[in-house]
Amino acid sequence: MSPTHPRRDFLAAAAGTGLLGAAAPRLVADERADVPAKAEPVSLKLSLNTSTIRGQKLSVPEQIRVTADAGYDAIEPWIGDLRGYVDGGGKLADLRRQLDGAGIGISGAIGFAKWIVSDDAERAAGLNEARRDMEMIRSLGGVRMAAPPVGAHTAATLADSGPIELQVVAERYRALLEVGEEMGVTPMLELWGFSPTLSRLEELAYVATATAHDRAALLPDFYHIYKGGNDMASLGMIEASRMPLFHINDYPHDPPRETIADNARVFPGDGVCPLVDTIAMLLQNGFTGTFSLELFNPRYWKRPAEQVAREGYEKSRAVIDSACHRVSEPVA
């Protein structure tokens, strides 16, 4: 990528993956003066994070089949599942053919390489693990993976080693980005609302900026934004092109934010998150990323995976379409 135009190059690279939706709505003026301008329709892609059907313990080929049959544009698998598939004798080339045949892509992948930890040897091992993860993702046609703050996400960890300064986090994230540049996969800095490190949107924005690397990207999550005590309006301060993937979900009013956990997440529209308003704001700011449904609800895991995937698709699409419609309404 050219260092002269990092933002333009980032957008070009993201668009080239085929995982981004249409651009933000563009006003089109009618030739008649008395007709208000209209915005062109918006279309955003929807992915399934396989955590949503994790409790059904499906094989990776079954996960792909369920995802495609439910109508999703892409799948976001877990690295552990991919490793288990390969260790059991499966071939990534077969998964790639299945993905291509089903017409779905890889929106990202969930791994837990310890790129952020303070121990030098452990961090070096984490970068090597990330490299192996990226190689696997790339062989499936993916170009992104999650980079959560594993190893700096518990109070006990910080009690042992002390808090990690954000500038240091930025240096370590840059090292991970350099590995990603080598492998052709972008690690996205993931927000974890329960973590003492990287639970705030301003922390993610600072770290991404401080890397001074043109591949820096963020992976927000509606639940984690809430859990971390953030205001959804803060998303408006982040450059839209730096959020190529966004975890979509909802949360109930009870339990309260202080005690709510991952397993309380619900389908979009079934909770109290201001999803339509927030997605509309993202669109108005130029968001063209993919939304990936990420849930960990044990009640959903007791149901057939096909039903859960389909209901998740329909409810996610309804929320996204409502936001797109709001943005596309005629402008006086």
Short mmCIF file of C-alpha atoms in Angstrom, two decimals:
data_model
loop_
_atom_site.label_atom_id
_atom_site.label_comp_id
_atom_site.label_asym_id
_atom_site.label_seq_id
_atom_site.Cartn_x
_atom_site.Cartn_y
_atom_site.Cartn_z
CA MET A 1 0.00 0.00 0.00
CA SER A 2 1.13 3.50 -0.75
CA PRO A 3 1.98 5.53 2.37
CA THR A 4 0.83 8.65 0.57
CA HIS A 5 -2.87 7.80 0.57
CA PRO A 6 -3.46 5.31 3.39
CA ARG A 7 -7.20 5.92 3.72
CA ARG A 8 -7.82 5.62 -0.02
CA ASP A 9 -5.70 2.48 -0.19
CA PHE A 10 -7.45 0.98 2.83
CA LEU A 11 -10.85 1.49 1.22
CA ALA A 12 -9.64 0.08 -2.09
CA ALA A 13 -8.27 -3.02 -0.40
CA ALA A 14 -11.44 -3.51 1.64
CA ALA A 15 -13.67 -3.14 -1.38
CA GLY A 16 -11.56 -5.65 -3.28
CA THR A 17 -12.40 -8.42 -0.82
CA GLY A 18 -16.04 -8.52 -1.89
CA LEU A 19 -17.17 -8.51 1.74
CA LEU A 20 -18.21 -4.88 1.89
CA GLY A 21 -21.71 -3.69 1.13
CA ALA A 22 -22.77 -0.76 -0.98
CA ALA A 23 -21.39 2.67 -0.24
CA ALA A 24 -23.21 5.09 2.01
CA PRO A 25 -26.37 6.52 0.46
CA ARG A 26 -25.82 9.19 -2.18
CA LEU A 27 -28.43 11.89 -2.71
CA VAL A 28 -29.93 11.88 -6.19
CA ALA A 29 -31.75 15.04 -7.21
CA ASP A 30 -34.95 14.70 -9.27
CA GLU A 31 -35.16 16.81 -12.41
CA ARG A 32 -38.39 18.35 -11.14
CA ALA A 33 -37.72 21.13 -8.68
CA ASP A 34 -40.70 20.26 -6.49
CA VAL A 35 -39.53 16.67 -5.80
CA PRO A 36 -37.16 16.25 -2.83
CA ALA A 37 -33.84 14.52 -3.32
CA LYS A 38 -33.74 10.81 -2.65
CA ALA A 39 -30.96 8.65 -1.35
CA GLU A 40 -29.96 5.56 -3.29
CA PRO A 41 -30.77 2.23 -1.61
CA VAL A 42 -28.20 0.85 0.81
CA SER A 43 -27.28 -2.82 1.01
CA LEU A 44 -25.06 -4.21 3.77
CA LYS A 45 -23.79 -7.76 3.97
CA LEU A 46 -24.66 -10.04 6.87
CA SER A 47 -22.44 -12.76 8.31
CA LEU A 48 -22.93 -15.49 10.93
CA ASN A 49 -20.38 -15.77 13.73
CA THR A 50 -20.49 -19.47 14.55
CA SER A 51 -20.63 -18.77 18.30
CA THR A 52 -24.34 -18.27 17.65
CA ILE A 53 -24.73 -22.01 16.97
CA ARG A 54 -21.72 -23.16 18.95
CA GLY A 55 -23.72 -25.20 21.47
CA GLN A 56 -25.05 -27.49 18.74
CA LYS A 57 -21.47 -28.75 18.23
CA LEU A 58 -21.63 -28.88 14.45
CA SER A 59 -18.66 -29.73 12.27
CA VAL A 60 -17.25 -26.90 10.19
CA PRO A 61 -18.85 -28.21 6.97
CA GLU A 62 -22.19 -28.32 8.80
CA GLN A 63 -21.67 -24.77 10.06
CA ILE A 64 -21.07 -23.61 6.49
CA ARG A 65 -24.16 -25.44 5.24
CA VAL A 66 -26.40 -23.96 7.96
CA THR A 67 -25.01 -20.47 7.33
CA ALA A 68 -25.55 -20.65 3.58
CA ASP A 69 -29.02 -22.20 3.85
CA ALA A 70 -30.14 -19.43 6.23
CA GLY A 71 -29.24 -16.78 3.65
CA TYR A 72 -26.10 -15.18 5.09
CA ASP A 73 -23.53 -13.61 2.80
CA ALA A 74 -20.56 -14.80 4.86
CA ILE A 75 -19.45 -16.85 7.84
CA GLU A 76 -17.14 -15.91 10.72
CA PRO A 77 -15.67 -19.19 12.02
CA TRP A 78 -13.63 -19.86 15.14
CA ILE A 79 -9.99 -20.80 14.64
CA GLY A 80 -10.33 -23.59 17.22
CA ASP A 81 -13.03 -25.24 15.11
CA LEU A 82 -10.89 -24.96 11.97
CA ARG A 83 -7.93 -26.51 13.76
CA GLY A 84 -10.11 -29.33 15.04
CA TYR A 85 -11.34 -29.98 11.51
CA VAL A 86 -7.79 -30.14 10.15
CA ASP A 87 -6.51 -32.22 13.07
CA GLY A 88 -9.31 -34.68 12.37
CA GLY A 89 -8.10 -35.18 8.82
CA GLY A 90 -10.13 -32.50 7.06
CA LYS A 91 -8.66 -30.39 4.27
CA LEU A 92 -9.00 -26.62 4.06
CA ALA A 93 -9.18 -26.92 0.27
CA ASP A 94 -12.43 -28.86 0.68
CA LEU A 95 -13.86 -26.11 2.90
CA ARG A 96 -12.83 -23.50 0.32
CA ARG A 97 -14.68 -25.41 -2.39
CA GLN A 98 -17.73 -25.69 -0.16
CA LEU A 99 -17.68 -21.96 0.55
CA ASP A 100 -17.30 -21.10 -3.12
CA GLY A 101 -20.06 -23.53 -4.09
CA ALA A 102 -22.40 -22.04 -1.49
CA GLY A 103 -21.60 -18.51 -2.60
CA ILE A 104 -20.54 -17.25 0.83
CA GLY A 105 -17.28 -15.68 1.99
CA ILE A 106 -15.20 -15.47 5.14
CA SER A 107 -15.98 -12.19 6.89
CA GLY A 108 -13.38 -12.76 9.60
CA ALA A 109 -12.33 -15.38 12.13
CA ILE A 110 -12.13 -15.63 15.91
CA GLY A 111 -8.74 -16.54 17.36
CA PHE A 112 -7.04 -15.96 20.67
CA ALA A 113 -3.37 -15.36 19.96
CA LYS A 114 -1.70 -13.49 22.85
CA TRP A 115 -0.21 -10.62 20.87
CA ILE A 116 -0.75 -8.06 23.64
CA VAL A 117 0.85 -9.68 26.71
CA SER A 118 3.91 -8.21 28.47
CA ASP A 119 6.01 -11.37 28.69
CA ASP A 120 8.34 -11.23 25.68
CA ALA A 121 8.48 -14.98 25.07
CA GLU A 122 4.73 -15.39 25.44
CA ARG A 123 4.10 -12.47 23.10
CA ALA A 124 6.50 -13.89 20.49
CA ALA A 125 4.65 -17.20 20.69
CA GLY A 126 1.40 -15.29 20.30
CA LEU A 127 2.60 -13.63 17.11
CA ASN A 128 3.65 -17.01 15.73
CA GLU A 129 0.21 -18.38 16.59
CA ALA A 130 -1.39 -15.41 14.86
CA ARG A 131 0.72 -16.11 11.76
CA ARG A 132 -0.54 -19.71 11.66
CA ASP A 133 -4.11 -18.51 12.14
CA MET A 134 -3.74 -16.04 9.31
CA GLU A 135 -2.35 -18.68 6.99
CA MET A 136 -5.44 -20.78 7.65
CA ILE A 137 -7.79 -17.84 7.10
CA ARG A 138 -6.07 -16.83 3.87
CA SER A 139 -6.32 -20.36 2.49
CA LEU A 140 -10.11 -20.08 2.90
CA GLY A 141 -10.22 -16.76 1.07
CA GLY A 142 -10.48 -14.59 4.18
CA VAL A 143 -8.60 -11.35 4.66
CA ARG A 144 -9.51 -10.40 8.27
CA MET A 145 -9.38 -11.83 11.77
CA ALA A 146 -10.29 -10.64 15.26
CA ALA A 147 -7.52 -9.39 17.56
CA PRO A 148 -9.00 -9.29 21.08
CA PRO A 149 -6.94 -8.31 24.16
CA VAL A 150 -6.38 -11.92 25.27
CA GLY A 151 -3.92 -11.98 28.16
CA ALA A 152 -4.79 -8.46 29.25
CA HIS A 153 -8.50 -9.04 29.80
CA THR A 154 -8.72 -9.94 33.50
CA ALA A 155 -8.16 -7.97 36.67
CA ALA A 156 -5.97 -10.82 37.96
CA THR A 157 -3.63 -10.44 35.00
CA LEU A 158 -3.25 -6.72 35.60
CA ALA A 159 -2.68 -7.31 39.32
CA ASP A 160 0.31 -9.47 38.41
CA SER A 161 1.85 -7.34 35.66
CA GLY A 162 0.22 -3.92 36.04
CA PRO A 163 -1.83 -2.04 33.43
CA ILE A 164 -0.47 -1.82 29.89
CA GLU A 165 -0.11 1.73 28.65
CA LEU A 166 -2.04 2.44 25.47
CA GLN A 167 1.09 3.53 23.63
CA VAL A 168 2.62 0.14 24.43
CA VAL A 169 -0.55 -1.59 23.24
CA ALA A 170 -0.23 0.41 20.01
CA GLU A 171 3.35 -0.80 19.53
CA ARG A 172 2.28 -4.41 20.05
CA TYR A 173 -0.71 -4.03 17.76
CA ARG A 174 1.58 -2.59 15.09
CA ALA A 175 3.77 -5.69 15.37
CA LEU A 176 0.65 -7.81 14.80
CA LEU A 177 -0.35 -5.62 11.84
CA GLU A 178 3.08 -6.18 10.31
CA VAL A 179 2.58 -9.93 10.56
CA GLY A 180 -0.82 -9.43 8.94
CA GLU A 181 0.68 -7.37 6.13
CA GLU A 182 3.09 -10.21 5.44
CA MET A 183 0.30 -12.80 5.43
CA GLY A 184 -2.34 -10.75 3.60
CA VAL A 185 -4.76 -10.75 6.55
CA THR A 186 -5.78 -7.71 8.61
CA PRO A 187 -6.09 -8.24 12.39
CA MET A 188 -8.94 -6.07 13.68
CA LEU A 189 -8.59 -4.61 17.17
CA GLU A 190 -11.57 -6.05 19.02
CA LEU A 191 -13.50 -4.30 21.77
CA TRP A 192 -14.12 -6.40 24.91
CA GLY A 193 -16.43 -4.59 27.30
CA PHE A 194 -15.56 -6.78 30.29
CA SER A 195 -11.80 -6.32 29.88
CA PRO A 196 -9.71 -3.82 31.89
CA THR A 197 -7.87 -3.23 28.59
CA LEU A 198 -9.59 -2.11 25.37
CA SER A 199 -13.11 -1.90 26.77
CA ARG A 200 -13.59 1.70 25.67
CA LEU A 201 -14.09 3.00 22.15
CA GLU A 202 -11.68 5.85 22.77
CA GLU A 203 -9.00 3.31 23.70
CA LEU A 204 -9.48 1.48 20.42
CA ALA A 205 -9.38 4.74 18.47
CA TYR A 206 -6.21 5.86 20.25
CA VAL A 207 -4.40 2.56 19.72
CA ALA A 208 -5.37 2.36 16.05
CA THR A 209 -4.21 5.95 15.50
CA ALA A 210 -0.97 5.52 17.43
CA THR A 211 0.09 2.54 15.31
CA ALA A 212 0.52 4.88 12.34
CA HIS A 213 -0.13 1.81 10.18
CA ASP A 214 -2.46 2.03 7.20
CA ARG A 215 -3.99 -1.40 7.87
CA ALA A 216 -5.20 -0.58 11.39
CA ALA A 217 -8.85 -1.59 11.76
CA LEU A 218 -11.41 -1.95 14.55
CA LEU A 219 -13.96 -4.65 15.37
CA PRO A 220 -16.74 -3.12 17.51
CA ASP A 221 -19.65 -5.04 19.02
CA PHE A 222 -22.96 -3.58 20.19
CA TYR A 223 -23.04 -5.69 23.35
CA HIS A 224 -19.43 -4.91 24.25
CA ILE A 225 -19.95 -1.20 23.62
CA TYR A 226 -22.74 -1.34 26.20
CA LYS A 227 -20.88 -3.61 28.61
CA GLY A 228 -17.86 -1.29 28.61
CA GLY A 229 -19.99 1.71 29.58
CA ASN A 230 -19.60 3.43 26.22
CA ASP A 231 -22.11 5.72 24.54
CA MET A 232 -23.21 4.56 21.08
CA ALA A 233 -22.77 8.15 19.88
CA SER A 234 -19.01 7.72 20.29
CA LEU A 235 -19.04 5.53 17.17
CA GLY A 236 -19.60 8.71 15.21
CA MET A 237 -16.10 9.84 16.08
CA ILE A 238 -14.46 6.83 14.41
CA GLU A 239 -13.62 6.81 10.70
CA ALA A 240 -16.19 4.46 9.12
CA SER A 241 -13.71 2.79 6.77
CA ARG A 242 -11.75 1.54 9.80
CA MET A 243 -14.67 -0.68 10.84
CA PRO A 244 -14.87 -3.30 8.07
CA LEU A 245 -16.64 -5.78 10.37
CA PHE A 246 -19.08 -5.14 13.21
CA HIS A 247 -20.59 -7.71 15.59
CA ILE A 248 -24.34 -7.27 15.76
CA ASN A 249 -26.47 -8.45 18.70
CA ASP A 250 -28.85 -7.07 21.30
CA TYR A 251 -29.13 -7.13 25.08
CA PRO A 252 -31.99 -7.02 27.61
CA HIS A 253 -32.61 -4.36 30.23
CA ASP A 254 -32.02 -6.91 32.99
CA PRO A 255 -29.50 -7.98 34.21
CA PRO A 256 -27.96 -4.51 34.47
CA ARG A 257 -24.79 -3.50 32.64
CA GLU A 258 -22.54 -4.12 35.64
CA THR A 259 -23.46 -7.81 35.88
CA ILE A 260 -24.65 -8.70 32.39
CA ALA A 261 -22.59 -11.42 30.67
CA ASP A 262 -22.12 -12.80 27.17
CA ASN A 263 -24.82 -15.43 27.62
CA ALA A 264 -27.51 -12.74 28.00
CA ARG A 265 -27.18 -11.54 24.43
CA VAL A 266 -30.33 -11.85 22.34
CA PHE A 267 -31.35 -11.55 18.70
CA PRO A 268 -31.25 -8.03 17.25
CA GLY A 269 -34.53 -6.27 17.94
CA ASP A 270 -35.36 -8.44 20.96
CA GLY A 271 -33.56 -6.20 23.44
CA VAL A 272 -33.11 -2.54 24.33
CA CYS A 273 -30.07 -1.59 22.26
CA PRO A 274 -30.81 1.41 19.98
CA LEU A 275 -29.72 -0.58 16.94
CA VAL A 276 -31.71 1.18 14.23
CA ASP A 277 -30.65 4.66 15.34
CA THR A 278 -27.01 3.63 15.72
CA ILE A 279 -26.78 1.78 12.41
CA ALA A 280 -28.44 4.73 10.67
CA MET A 281 -25.78 7.00 12.18
CA LEU A 282 -23.04 4.65 10.99
CA LEU A 283 -24.50 4.69 7.48
CA GLN A 284 -24.70 8.46 7.44
CA ASN A 285 -21.03 8.53 8.35
CA GLY A 286 -20.13 6.27 5.43
CA PHE A 287 -20.15 2.81 7.00
CA THR A 288 -20.05 0.05 4.36
CA GLY A 289 -18.88 -2.88 6.48
CA THR A 290 -20.31 -6.33 7.13
CA PHE A 291 -22.41 -7.06 10.21
CA SER A 292 -21.74 -10.44 11.83
CA LEU A 293 -24.29 -11.94 14.23
CA GLU A 294 -22.46 -13.00 17.40
CA LEU A 295 -24.47 -14.56 20.24
CA PHE A 296 -23.65 -16.91 23.12
CA ASN A 297 -27.13 -17.59 24.40
CA PRO A 298 -27.54 -21.13 25.86
CA ARG A 299 -31.29 -21.00 25.18
CA TYR A 300 -30.57 -20.75 21.46
CA TRP A 301 -28.06 -23.60 21.67
CA LYS A 302 -30.87 -25.94 22.77
CA ARG A 303 -32.75 -25.33 19.52
CA PRO A 304 -31.98 -26.74 16.06
CA ALA A 305 -29.11 -24.77 14.53
CA GLU A 306 -31.07 -24.22 11.33
CA GLN A 307 -33.88 -22.47 13.22
CA VAL A 308 -31.51 -20.28 15.22
CA ALA A 309 -29.50 -19.27 12.17
CA ARG A 310 -32.61 -18.40 10.20
CA GLU A 311 -34.27 -16.43 12.98
CA GLY A 312 -31.01 -14.61 13.58
CA TYR A 313 -30.79 -13.76 9.90
CA GLU A 314 -34.35 -12.50 9.66
CA LYS A 315 -34.18 -10.38 12.80
CA SER A 316 -30.74 -8.96 11.97
CA ARG A 317 -31.81 -8.15 8.43
CA ALA A 318 -34.99 -6.48 9.67
CA VAL A 319 -33.00 -4.16 11.95
CA ILE A 320 -30.41 -3.38 9.28
CA ASP A 321 -33.06 -2.78 6.62
CA SER A 322 -34.95 -0.44 8.95
CA ALA A 323 -31.80 1.61 9.43
CA CYS A 324 -31.10 1.61 5.69
CA HIS A 325 -34.67 2.71 4.95
CA ARG A 326 -34.40 5.55 7.43
CA VAL A 327 -31.25 6.83 5.77
CA SER A 328 -32.73 6.39 2.30
CA GLU A 329 -35.89 8.40 3.04
CA PRO A 330 -36.38 11.48 0.86
CA VAL A 331 -34.48 14.52 2.05
CA ALA A 332 -36.38 17.79 1.97
#
